[in-house]
JSON list of C-alpha atoms in Angstrom, two decimals:
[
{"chain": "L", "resi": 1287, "resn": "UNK", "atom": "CA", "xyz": [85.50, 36.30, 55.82]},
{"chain": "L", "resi": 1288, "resn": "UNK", "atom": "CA", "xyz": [86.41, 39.98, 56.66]},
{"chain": "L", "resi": 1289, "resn": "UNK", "atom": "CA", "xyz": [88.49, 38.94, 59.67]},
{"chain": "L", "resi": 1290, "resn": "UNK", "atom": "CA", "xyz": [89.90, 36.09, 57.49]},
{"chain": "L", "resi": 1291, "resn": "UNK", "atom": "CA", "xyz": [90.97, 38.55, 54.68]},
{"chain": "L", "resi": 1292, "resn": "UNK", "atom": "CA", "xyz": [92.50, 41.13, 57.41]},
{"chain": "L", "resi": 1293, "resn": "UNK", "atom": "CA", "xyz": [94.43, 38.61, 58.96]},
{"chain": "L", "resi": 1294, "resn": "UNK", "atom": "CA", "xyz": [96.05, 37.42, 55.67]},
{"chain": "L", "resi": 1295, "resn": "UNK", "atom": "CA", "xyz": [96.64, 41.51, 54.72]},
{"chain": "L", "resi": 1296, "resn": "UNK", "atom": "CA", "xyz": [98.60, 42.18, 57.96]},
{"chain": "L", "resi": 1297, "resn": "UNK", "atom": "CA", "xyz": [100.60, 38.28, 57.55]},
{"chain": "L", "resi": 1298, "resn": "UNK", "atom": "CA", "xyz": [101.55, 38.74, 53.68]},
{"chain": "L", "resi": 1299, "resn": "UNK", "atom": "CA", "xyz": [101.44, 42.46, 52.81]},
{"chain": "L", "resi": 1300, "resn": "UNK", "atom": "CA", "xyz": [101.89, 44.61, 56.12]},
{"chain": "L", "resi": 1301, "resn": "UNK", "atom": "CA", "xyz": [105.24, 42.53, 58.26]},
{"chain": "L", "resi": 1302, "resn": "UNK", "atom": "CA", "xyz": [107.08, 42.04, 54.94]},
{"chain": "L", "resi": 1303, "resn": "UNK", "atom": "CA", "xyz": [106.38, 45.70, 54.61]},
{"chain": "L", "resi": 1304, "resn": "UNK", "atom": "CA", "xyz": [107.78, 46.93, 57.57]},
{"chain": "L", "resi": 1305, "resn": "UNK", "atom": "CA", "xyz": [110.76, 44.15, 57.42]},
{"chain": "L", "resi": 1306, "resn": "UNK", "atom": "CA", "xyz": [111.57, 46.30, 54.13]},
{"chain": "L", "resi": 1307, "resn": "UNK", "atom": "CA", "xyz": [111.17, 49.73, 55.65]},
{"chain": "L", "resi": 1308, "resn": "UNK", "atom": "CA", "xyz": [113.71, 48.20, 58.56]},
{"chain": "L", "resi": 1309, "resn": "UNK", "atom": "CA", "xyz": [116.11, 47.16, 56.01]},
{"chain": "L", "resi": 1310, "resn": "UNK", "atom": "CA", "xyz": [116.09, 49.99, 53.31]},
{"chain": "L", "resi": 1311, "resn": "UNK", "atom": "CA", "xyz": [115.32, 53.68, 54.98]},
{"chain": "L", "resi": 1312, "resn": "UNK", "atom": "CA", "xyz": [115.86, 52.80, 58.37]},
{"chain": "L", "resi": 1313, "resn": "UNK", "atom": "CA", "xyz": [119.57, 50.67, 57.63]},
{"chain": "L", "resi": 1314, "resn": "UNK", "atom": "CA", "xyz": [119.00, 48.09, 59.98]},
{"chain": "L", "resi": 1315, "resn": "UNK", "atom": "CA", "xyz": [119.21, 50.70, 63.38]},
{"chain": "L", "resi": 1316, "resn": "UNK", "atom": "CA", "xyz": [115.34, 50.12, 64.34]},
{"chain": "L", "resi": 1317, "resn": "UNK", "atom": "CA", "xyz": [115.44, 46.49, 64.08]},
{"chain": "L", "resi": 1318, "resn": "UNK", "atom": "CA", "xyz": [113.81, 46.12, 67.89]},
{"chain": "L", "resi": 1319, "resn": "UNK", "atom": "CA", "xyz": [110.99, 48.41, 67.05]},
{"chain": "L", "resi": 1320, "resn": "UNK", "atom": "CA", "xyz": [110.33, 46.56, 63.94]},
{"chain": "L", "resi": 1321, "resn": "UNK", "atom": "CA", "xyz": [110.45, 43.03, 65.74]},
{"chain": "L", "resi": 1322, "resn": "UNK", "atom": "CA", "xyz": [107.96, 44.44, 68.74]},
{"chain": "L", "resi": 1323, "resn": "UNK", "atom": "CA", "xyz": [105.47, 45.73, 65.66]},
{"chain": "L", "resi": 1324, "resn": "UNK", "atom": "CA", "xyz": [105.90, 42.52, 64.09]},
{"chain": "L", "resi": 1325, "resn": "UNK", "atom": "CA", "xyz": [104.88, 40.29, 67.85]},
{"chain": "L", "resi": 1326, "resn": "UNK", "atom": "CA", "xyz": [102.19, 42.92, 68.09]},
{"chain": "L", "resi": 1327, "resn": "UNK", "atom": "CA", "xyz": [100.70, 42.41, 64.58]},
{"chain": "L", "resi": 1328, "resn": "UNK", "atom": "CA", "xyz": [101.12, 38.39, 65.10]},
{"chain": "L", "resi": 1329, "resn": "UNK", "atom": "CA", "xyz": [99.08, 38.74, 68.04]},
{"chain": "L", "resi": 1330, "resn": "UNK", "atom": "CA", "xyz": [96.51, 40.28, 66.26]},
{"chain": "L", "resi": 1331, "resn": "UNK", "atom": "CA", "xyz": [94.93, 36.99, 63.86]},
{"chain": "L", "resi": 1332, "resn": "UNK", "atom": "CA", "xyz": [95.12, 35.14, 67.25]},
{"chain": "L", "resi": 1333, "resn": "UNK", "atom": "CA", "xyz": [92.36, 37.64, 68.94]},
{"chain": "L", "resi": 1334, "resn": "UNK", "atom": "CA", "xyz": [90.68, 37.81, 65.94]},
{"chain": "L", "resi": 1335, "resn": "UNK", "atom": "CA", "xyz": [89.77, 33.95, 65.88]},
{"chain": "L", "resi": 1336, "resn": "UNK", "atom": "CA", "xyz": [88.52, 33.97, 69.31]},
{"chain": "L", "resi": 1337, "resn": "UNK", "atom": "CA", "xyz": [84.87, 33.11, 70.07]},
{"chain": "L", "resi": 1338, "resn": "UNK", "atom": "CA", "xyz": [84.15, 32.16, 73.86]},
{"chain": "L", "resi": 1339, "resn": "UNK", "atom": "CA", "xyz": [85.97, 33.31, 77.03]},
{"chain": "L", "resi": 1340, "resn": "UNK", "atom": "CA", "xyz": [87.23, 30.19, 78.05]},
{"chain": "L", "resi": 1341, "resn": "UNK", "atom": "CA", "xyz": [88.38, 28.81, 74.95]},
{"chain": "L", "resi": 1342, "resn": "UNK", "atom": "CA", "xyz": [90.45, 31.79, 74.58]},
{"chain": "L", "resi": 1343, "resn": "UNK", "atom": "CA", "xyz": [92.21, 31.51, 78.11]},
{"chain": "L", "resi": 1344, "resn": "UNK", "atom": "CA", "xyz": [92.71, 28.05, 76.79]},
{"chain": "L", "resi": 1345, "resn": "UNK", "atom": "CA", "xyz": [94.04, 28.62, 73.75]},
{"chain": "L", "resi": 1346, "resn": "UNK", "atom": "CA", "xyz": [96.35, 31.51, 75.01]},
{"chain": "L", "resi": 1347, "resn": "UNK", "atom": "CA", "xyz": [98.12, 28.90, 77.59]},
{"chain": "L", "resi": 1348, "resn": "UNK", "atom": "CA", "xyz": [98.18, 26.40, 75.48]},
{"chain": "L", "resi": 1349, "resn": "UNK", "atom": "CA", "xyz": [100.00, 28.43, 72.24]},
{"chain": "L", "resi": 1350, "resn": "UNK", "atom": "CA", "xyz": [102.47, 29.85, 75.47]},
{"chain": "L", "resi": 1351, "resn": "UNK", "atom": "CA", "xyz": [103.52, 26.95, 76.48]},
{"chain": "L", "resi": 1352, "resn": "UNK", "atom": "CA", "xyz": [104.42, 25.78, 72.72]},
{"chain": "L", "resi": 1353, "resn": "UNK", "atom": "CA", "xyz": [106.50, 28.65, 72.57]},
{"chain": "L", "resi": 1354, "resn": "UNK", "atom": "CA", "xyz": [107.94, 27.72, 75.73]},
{"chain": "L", "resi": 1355, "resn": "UNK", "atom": "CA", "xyz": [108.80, 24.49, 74.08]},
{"chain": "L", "resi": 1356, "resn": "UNK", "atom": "CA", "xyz": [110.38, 26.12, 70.71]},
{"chain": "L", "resi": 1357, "resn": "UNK", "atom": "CA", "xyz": [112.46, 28.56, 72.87]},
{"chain": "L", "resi": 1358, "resn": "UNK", "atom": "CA", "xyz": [113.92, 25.65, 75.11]},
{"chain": "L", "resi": 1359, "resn": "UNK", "atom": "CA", "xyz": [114.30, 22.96, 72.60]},
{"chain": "L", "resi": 1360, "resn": "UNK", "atom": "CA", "xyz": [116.46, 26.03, 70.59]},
{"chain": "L", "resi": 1361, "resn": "UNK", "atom": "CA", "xyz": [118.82, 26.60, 73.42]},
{"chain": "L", "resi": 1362, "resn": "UNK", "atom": "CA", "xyz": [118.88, 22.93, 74.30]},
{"chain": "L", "resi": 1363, "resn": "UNK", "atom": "CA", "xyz": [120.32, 22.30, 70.83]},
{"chain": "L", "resi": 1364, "resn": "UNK", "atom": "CA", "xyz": [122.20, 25.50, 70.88]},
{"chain": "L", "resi": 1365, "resn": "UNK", "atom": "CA", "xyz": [125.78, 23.39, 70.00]},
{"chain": "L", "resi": 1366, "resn": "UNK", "atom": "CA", "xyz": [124.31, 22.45, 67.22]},
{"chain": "L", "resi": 1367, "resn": "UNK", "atom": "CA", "xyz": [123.71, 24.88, 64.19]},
{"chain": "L", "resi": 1368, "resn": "UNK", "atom": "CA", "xyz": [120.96, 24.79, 62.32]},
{"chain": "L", "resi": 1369, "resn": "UNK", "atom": "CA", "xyz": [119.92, 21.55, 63.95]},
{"chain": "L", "resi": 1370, "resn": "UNK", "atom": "CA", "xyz": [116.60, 23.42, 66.35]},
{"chain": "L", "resi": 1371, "resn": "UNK", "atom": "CA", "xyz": [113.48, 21.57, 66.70]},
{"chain": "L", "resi": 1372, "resn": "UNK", "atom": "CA", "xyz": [111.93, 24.96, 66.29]},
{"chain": "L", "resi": 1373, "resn": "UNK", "atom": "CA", "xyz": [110.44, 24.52, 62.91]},
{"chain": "L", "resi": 1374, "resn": "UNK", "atom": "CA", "xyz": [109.00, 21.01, 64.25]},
{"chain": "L", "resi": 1375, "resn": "UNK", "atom": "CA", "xyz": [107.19, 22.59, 67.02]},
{"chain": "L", "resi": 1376, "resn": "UNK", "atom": "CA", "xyz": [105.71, 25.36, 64.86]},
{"chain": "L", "resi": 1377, "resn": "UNK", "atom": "CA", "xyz": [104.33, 23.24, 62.56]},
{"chain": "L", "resi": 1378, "resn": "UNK", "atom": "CA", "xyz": [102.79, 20.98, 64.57]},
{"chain": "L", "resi": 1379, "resn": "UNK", "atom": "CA", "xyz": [101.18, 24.06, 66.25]},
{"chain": "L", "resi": 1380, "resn": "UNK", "atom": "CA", "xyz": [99.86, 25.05, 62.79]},
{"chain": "L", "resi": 1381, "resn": "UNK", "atom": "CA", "xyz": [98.69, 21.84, 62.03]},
{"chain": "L", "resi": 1382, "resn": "UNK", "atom": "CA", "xyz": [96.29, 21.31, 65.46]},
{"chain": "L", "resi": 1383, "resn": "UNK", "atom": "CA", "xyz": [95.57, 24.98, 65.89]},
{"chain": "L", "resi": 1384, "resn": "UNK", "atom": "CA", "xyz": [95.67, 26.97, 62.49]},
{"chain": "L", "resi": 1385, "resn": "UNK", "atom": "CA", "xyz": [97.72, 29.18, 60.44]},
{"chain": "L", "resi": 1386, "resn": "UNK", "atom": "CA", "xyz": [97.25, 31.95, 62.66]},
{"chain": "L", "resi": 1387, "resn": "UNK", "atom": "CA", "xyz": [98.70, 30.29, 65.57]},
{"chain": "L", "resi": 1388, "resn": "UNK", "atom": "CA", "xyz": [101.16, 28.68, 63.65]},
{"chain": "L", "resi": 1389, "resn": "UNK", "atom": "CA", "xyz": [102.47, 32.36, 62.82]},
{"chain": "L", "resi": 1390, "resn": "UNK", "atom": "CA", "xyz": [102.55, 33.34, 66.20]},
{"chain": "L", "resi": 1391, "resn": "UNK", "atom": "CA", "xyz": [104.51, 30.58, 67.50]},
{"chain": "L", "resi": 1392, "resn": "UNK", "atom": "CA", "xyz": [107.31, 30.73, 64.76]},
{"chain": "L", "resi": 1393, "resn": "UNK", "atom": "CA", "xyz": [107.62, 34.77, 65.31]},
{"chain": "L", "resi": 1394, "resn": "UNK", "atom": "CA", "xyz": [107.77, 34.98, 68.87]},
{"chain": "L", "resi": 1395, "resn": "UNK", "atom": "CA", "xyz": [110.08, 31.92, 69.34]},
{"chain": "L", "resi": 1396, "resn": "UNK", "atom": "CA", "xyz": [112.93, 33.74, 66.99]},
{"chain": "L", "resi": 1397, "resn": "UNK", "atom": "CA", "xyz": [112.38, 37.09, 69.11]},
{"chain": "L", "resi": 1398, "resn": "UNK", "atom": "CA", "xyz": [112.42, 35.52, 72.50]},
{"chain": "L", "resi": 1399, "resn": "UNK", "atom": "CA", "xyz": [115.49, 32.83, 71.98]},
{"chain": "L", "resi": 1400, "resn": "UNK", "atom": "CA", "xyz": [117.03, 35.64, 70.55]},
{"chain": "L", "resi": 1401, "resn": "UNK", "atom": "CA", "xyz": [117.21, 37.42, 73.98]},
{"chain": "L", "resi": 1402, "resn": "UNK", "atom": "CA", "xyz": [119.63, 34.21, 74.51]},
{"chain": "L", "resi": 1403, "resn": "UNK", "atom": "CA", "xyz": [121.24, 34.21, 70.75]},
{"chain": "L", "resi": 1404, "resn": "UNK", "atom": "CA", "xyz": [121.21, 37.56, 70.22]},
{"chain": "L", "resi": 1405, "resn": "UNK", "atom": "CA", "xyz": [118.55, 39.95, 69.01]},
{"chain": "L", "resi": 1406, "resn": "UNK", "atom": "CA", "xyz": [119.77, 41.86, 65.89]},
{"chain": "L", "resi": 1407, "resn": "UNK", "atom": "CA", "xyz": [118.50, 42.87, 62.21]},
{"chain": "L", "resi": 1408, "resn": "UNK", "atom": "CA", "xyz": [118.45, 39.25, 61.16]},
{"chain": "L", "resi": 1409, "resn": "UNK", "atom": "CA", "xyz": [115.40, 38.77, 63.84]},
{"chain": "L", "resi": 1410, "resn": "UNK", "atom": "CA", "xyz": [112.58, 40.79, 62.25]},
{"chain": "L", "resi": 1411, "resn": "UNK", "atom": "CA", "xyz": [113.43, 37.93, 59.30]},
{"chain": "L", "resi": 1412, "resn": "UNK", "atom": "CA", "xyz": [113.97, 35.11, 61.54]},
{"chain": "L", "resi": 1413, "resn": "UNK", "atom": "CA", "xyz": [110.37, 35.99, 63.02]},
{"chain": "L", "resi": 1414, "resn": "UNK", "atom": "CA", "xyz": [109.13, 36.23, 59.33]},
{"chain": "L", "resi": 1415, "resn": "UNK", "atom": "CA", "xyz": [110.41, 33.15, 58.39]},
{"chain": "L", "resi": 1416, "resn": "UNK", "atom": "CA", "xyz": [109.61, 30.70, 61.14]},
{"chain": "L", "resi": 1417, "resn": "UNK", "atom": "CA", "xyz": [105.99, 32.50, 60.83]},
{"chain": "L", "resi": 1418, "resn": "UNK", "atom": "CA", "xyz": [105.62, 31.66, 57.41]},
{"chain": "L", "resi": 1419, "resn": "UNK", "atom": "CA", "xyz": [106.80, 28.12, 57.48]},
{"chain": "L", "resi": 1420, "resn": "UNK", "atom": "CA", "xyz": [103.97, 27.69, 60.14]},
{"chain": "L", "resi": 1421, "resn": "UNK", "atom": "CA", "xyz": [101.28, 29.97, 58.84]},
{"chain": "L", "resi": 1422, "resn": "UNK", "atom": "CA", "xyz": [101.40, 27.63, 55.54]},
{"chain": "L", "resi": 1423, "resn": "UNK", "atom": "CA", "xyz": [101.38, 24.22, 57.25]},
{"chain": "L", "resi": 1424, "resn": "UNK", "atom": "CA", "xyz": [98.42, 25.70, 59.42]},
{"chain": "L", "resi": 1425, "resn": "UNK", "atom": "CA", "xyz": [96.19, 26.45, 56.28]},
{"chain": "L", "resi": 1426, "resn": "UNK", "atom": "CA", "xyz": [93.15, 24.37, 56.09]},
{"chain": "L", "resi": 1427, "resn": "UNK", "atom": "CA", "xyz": [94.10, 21.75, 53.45]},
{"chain": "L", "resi": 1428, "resn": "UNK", "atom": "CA", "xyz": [97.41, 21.32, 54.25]},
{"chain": "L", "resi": 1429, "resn": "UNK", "atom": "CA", "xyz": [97.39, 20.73, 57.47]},
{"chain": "L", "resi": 1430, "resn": "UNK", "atom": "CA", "xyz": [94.97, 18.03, 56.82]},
{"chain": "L", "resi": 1431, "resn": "UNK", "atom": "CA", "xyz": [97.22, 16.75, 54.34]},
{"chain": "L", "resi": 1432, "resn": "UNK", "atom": "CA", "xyz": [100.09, 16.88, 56.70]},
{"chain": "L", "resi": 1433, "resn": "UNK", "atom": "CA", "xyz": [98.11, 14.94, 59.51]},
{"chain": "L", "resi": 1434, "resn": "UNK", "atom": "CA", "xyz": [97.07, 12.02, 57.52]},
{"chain": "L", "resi": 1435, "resn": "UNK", "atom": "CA", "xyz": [100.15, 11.47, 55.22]},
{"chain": "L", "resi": 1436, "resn": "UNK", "atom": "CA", "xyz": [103.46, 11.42, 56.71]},
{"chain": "L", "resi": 1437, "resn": "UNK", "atom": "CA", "xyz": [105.44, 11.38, 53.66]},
{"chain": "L", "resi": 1438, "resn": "UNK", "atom": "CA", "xyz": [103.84, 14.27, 53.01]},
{"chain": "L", "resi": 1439, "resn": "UNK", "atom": "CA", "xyz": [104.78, 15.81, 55.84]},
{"chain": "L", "resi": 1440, "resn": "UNK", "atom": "CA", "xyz": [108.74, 14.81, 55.54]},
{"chain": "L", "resi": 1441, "resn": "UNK", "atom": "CA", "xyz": [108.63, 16.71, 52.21]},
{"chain": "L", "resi": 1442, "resn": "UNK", "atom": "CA", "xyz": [107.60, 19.40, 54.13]},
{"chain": "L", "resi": 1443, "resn": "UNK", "atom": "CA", "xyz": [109.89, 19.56, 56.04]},
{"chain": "L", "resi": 1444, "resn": "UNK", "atom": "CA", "xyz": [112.33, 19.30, 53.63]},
{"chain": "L", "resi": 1445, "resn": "UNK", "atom": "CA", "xyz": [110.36, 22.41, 52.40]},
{"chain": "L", "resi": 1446, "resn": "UNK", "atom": "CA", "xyz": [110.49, 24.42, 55.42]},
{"chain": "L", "resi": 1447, "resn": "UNK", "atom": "CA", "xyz": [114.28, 24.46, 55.58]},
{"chain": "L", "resi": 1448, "resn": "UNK", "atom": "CA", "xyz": [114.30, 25.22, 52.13]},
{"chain": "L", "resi": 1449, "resn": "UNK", "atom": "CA", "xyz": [112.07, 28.52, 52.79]},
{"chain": "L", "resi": 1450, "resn": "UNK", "atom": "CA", "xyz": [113.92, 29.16, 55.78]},
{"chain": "L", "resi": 1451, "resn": "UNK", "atom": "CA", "xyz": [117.32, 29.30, 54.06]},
{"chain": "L", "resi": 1452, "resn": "UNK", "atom": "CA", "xyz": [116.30, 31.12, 51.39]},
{"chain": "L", "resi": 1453, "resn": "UNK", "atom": "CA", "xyz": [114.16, 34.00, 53.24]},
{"chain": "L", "resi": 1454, "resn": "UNK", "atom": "CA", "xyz": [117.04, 34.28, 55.11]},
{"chain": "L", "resi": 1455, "resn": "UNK", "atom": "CA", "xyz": [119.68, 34.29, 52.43]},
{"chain": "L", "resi": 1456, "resn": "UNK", "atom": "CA", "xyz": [117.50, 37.50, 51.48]},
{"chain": "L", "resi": 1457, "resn": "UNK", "atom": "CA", "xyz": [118.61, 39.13, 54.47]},
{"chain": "L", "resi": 1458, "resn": "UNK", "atom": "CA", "xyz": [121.99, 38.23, 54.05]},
{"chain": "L", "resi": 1459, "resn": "UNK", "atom": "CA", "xyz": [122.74, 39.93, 50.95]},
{"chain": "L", "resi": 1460, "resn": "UNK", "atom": "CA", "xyz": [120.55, 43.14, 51.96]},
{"chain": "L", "resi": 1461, "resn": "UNK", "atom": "CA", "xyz": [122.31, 43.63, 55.46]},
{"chain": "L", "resi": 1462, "resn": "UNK", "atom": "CA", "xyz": [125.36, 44.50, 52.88]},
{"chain": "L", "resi": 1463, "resn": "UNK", "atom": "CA", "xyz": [124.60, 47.86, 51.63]},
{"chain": "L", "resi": 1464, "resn": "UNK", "atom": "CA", "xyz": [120.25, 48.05, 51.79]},
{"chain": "L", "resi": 1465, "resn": "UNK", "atom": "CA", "xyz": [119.39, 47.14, 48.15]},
{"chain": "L", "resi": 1466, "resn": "UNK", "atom": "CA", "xyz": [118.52, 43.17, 46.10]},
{"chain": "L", "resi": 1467, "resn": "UNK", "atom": "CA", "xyz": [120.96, 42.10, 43.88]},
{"chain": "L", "resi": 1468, "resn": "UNK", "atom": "CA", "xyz": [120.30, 39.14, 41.98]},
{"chain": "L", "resi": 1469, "resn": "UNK", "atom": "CA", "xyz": [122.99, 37.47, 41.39]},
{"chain": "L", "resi": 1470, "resn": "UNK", "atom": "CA", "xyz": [124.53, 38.41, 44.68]},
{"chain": "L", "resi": 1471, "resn": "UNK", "atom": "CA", "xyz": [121.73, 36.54, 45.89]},
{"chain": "L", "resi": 1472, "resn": "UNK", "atom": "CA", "xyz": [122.21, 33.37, 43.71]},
{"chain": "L", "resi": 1473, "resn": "UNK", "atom": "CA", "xyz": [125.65, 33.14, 44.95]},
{"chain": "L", "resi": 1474, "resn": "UNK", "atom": "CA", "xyz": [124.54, 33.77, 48.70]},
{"chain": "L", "resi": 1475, "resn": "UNK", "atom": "CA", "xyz": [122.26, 30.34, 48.32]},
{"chain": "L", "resi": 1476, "resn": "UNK", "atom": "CA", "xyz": [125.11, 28.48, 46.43]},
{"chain": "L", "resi": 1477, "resn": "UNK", "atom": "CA", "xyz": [127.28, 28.90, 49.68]},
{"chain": "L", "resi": 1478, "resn": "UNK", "atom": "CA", "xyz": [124.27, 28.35, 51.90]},
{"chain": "L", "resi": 1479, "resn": "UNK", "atom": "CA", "xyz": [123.20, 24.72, 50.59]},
{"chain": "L", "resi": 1480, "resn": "UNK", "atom": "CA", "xyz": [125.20, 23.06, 53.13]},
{"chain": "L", "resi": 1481, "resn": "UNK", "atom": "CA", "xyz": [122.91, 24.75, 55.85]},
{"chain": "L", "resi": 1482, "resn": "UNK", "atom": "CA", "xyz": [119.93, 24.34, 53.92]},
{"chain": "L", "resi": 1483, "resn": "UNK", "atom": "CA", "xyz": [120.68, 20.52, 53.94]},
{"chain": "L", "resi": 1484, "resn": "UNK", "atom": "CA", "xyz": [120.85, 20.65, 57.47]},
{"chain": "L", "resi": 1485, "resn": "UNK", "atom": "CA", "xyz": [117.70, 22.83, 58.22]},
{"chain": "L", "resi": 1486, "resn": "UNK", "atom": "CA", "xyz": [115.86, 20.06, 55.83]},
{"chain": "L", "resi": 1487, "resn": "UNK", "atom": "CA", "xyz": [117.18, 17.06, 57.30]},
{"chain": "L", "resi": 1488, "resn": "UNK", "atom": "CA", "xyz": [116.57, 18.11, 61.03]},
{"chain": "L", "resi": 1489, "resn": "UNK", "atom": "CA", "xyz": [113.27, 19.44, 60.47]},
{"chain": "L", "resi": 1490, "resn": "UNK", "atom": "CA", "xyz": [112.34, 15.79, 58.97]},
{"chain": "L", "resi": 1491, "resn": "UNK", "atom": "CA", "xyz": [113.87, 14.48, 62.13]},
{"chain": "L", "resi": 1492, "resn": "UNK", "atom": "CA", "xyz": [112.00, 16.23, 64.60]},
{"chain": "L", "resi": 1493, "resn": "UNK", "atom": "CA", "xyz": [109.52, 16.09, 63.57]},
{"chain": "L", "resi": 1494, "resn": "UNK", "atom": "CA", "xyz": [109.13, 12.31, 62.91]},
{"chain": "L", "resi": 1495, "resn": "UNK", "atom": "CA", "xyz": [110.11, 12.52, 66.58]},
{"chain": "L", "resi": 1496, "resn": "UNK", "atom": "CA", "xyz": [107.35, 14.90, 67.93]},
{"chain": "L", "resi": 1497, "resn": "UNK", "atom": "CA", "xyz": [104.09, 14.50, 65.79]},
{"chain": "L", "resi": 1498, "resn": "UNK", "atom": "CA", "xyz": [103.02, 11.60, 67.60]},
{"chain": "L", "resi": 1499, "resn": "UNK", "atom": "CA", "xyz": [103.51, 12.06, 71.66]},
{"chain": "L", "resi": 1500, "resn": "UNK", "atom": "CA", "xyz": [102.92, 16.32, 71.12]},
{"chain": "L", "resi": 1501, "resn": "UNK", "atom": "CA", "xyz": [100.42, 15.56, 67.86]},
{"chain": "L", "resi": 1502, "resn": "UNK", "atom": "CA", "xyz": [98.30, 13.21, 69.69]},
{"chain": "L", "resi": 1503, "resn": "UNK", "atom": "CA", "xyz": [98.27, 15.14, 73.17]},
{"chain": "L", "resi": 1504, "resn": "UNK", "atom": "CA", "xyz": [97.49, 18.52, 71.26]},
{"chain": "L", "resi": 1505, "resn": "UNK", "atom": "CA", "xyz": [94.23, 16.59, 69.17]},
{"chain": "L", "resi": 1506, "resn": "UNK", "atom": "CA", "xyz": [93.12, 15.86, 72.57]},
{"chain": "L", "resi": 1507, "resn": "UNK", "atom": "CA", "xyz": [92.97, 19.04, 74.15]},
{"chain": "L", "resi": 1508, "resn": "UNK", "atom": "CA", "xyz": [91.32, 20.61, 70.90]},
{"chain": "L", "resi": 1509, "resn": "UNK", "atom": "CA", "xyz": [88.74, 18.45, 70.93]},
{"chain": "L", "resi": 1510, "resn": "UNK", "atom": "CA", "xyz": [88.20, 18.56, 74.38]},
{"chain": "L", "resi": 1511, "resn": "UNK", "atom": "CA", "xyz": [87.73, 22.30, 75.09]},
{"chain": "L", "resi": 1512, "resn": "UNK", "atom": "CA", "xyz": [86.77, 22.68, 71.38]},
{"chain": "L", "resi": 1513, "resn": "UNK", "atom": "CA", "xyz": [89.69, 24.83, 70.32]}
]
């Protein structure tokens, strides 16, 4: 339960706390430092869930190579905005290996395509957002929901783009000057919609696409090598 609660402190209280020092004293200039902090402290949960020696080897390859996925499948689709299977892939993770990993596979596929896309202030939220969307799929009763009802798990993916616009609108209107403004931000998600429609409706599509062949092949090795 301690390791539980610490892991949930460092997710929900301590990154959002050091995206906001990024943003407000620092002005956006330490945005790299931030985003290594942030990889290190999603690391972190992972290690703290591990039990035997070889499940953690395991685990560790198989988590890499789903961020190998995310990473390609993002530059694959680069053409396309908005249109990533990135959010698919992170969920899934969540759903098959917990919300812990399902953090660390949202977070370090924003910071690592964004060696291809471009690594700036927007990635410490990027990292946070992706992160999110998976550490709540990969919570236990959800991602039991999400495994054994599929509409349930369109609508949340409609949900996930959602989030993911709207975290992000909240660096858009911060990277402006450093401080919240309301209605700034009300107006920044009226002009966003568009992309939020298309975060929503290719999240749904991927991951229709994906649960089964990755879903399936990820049960396996869980049970397996009892992950």
């Amino acid at each position: 339960m301690y390791k539980k609660q610490t892991t949930y402190l460092m997710i929900l209280f301590l990154i959002p706390l050091l995206i906001a020092l990024g943003v407000i004293p620092f002005r956006d200039r330490s945005y790299m430092v931030i985003s290594i902090f942030i990889a290190v402290l999603s690391f972190v949960p992972i290690f703290f869930t591990f039990e035997r020696g070889k499940t953690n080897t395991r685990k560790m390859v198989m988590l890499a190579v789903m961020i190998a996925m995310s990473v390609v499948g993002r530059f694959i689709f680069a053409a396309l905005p908005g249109f990533k299977p990135v959010t698919a892939i992170v969920v899934i993770t969540a759903m098959f290996f917990g919300a812990e990993a399902g953090f660390l596979v949202g977070a370090l596929s924003a910071l690592l395509s964004n060696f291809y896309f471009g690594q700036g202030p927007w990635t410490p939220f990027q990292m946070f957002s992706w992160g999110m969307i998976g550490f709540i799929a990969g919570l236990p009763y959800i991602s039991e929901q999400l495994k054994s009802r599929r509409l349930l798990l369109i609508l949340y993916g409609i949900f996930a783009g959602i989030v993911f616009s709207l975290l992000m609108d909240i660096w858009t209107v911060m990277a402006l000057d450093g401080t919240f403004h309301f209605s700034r931000y009300v107006a920044t998600v009226a002009l966003s919609l568009p992309f939020m429609a298309v975060y929503a409706v290719s999240n749904v599509i991927f991951l229709l696409l994906t649960i089964k062949p990755i879903g399936e092949k990820l049960e396996r090795i869980r049970v397996k090598y009892g992950m």
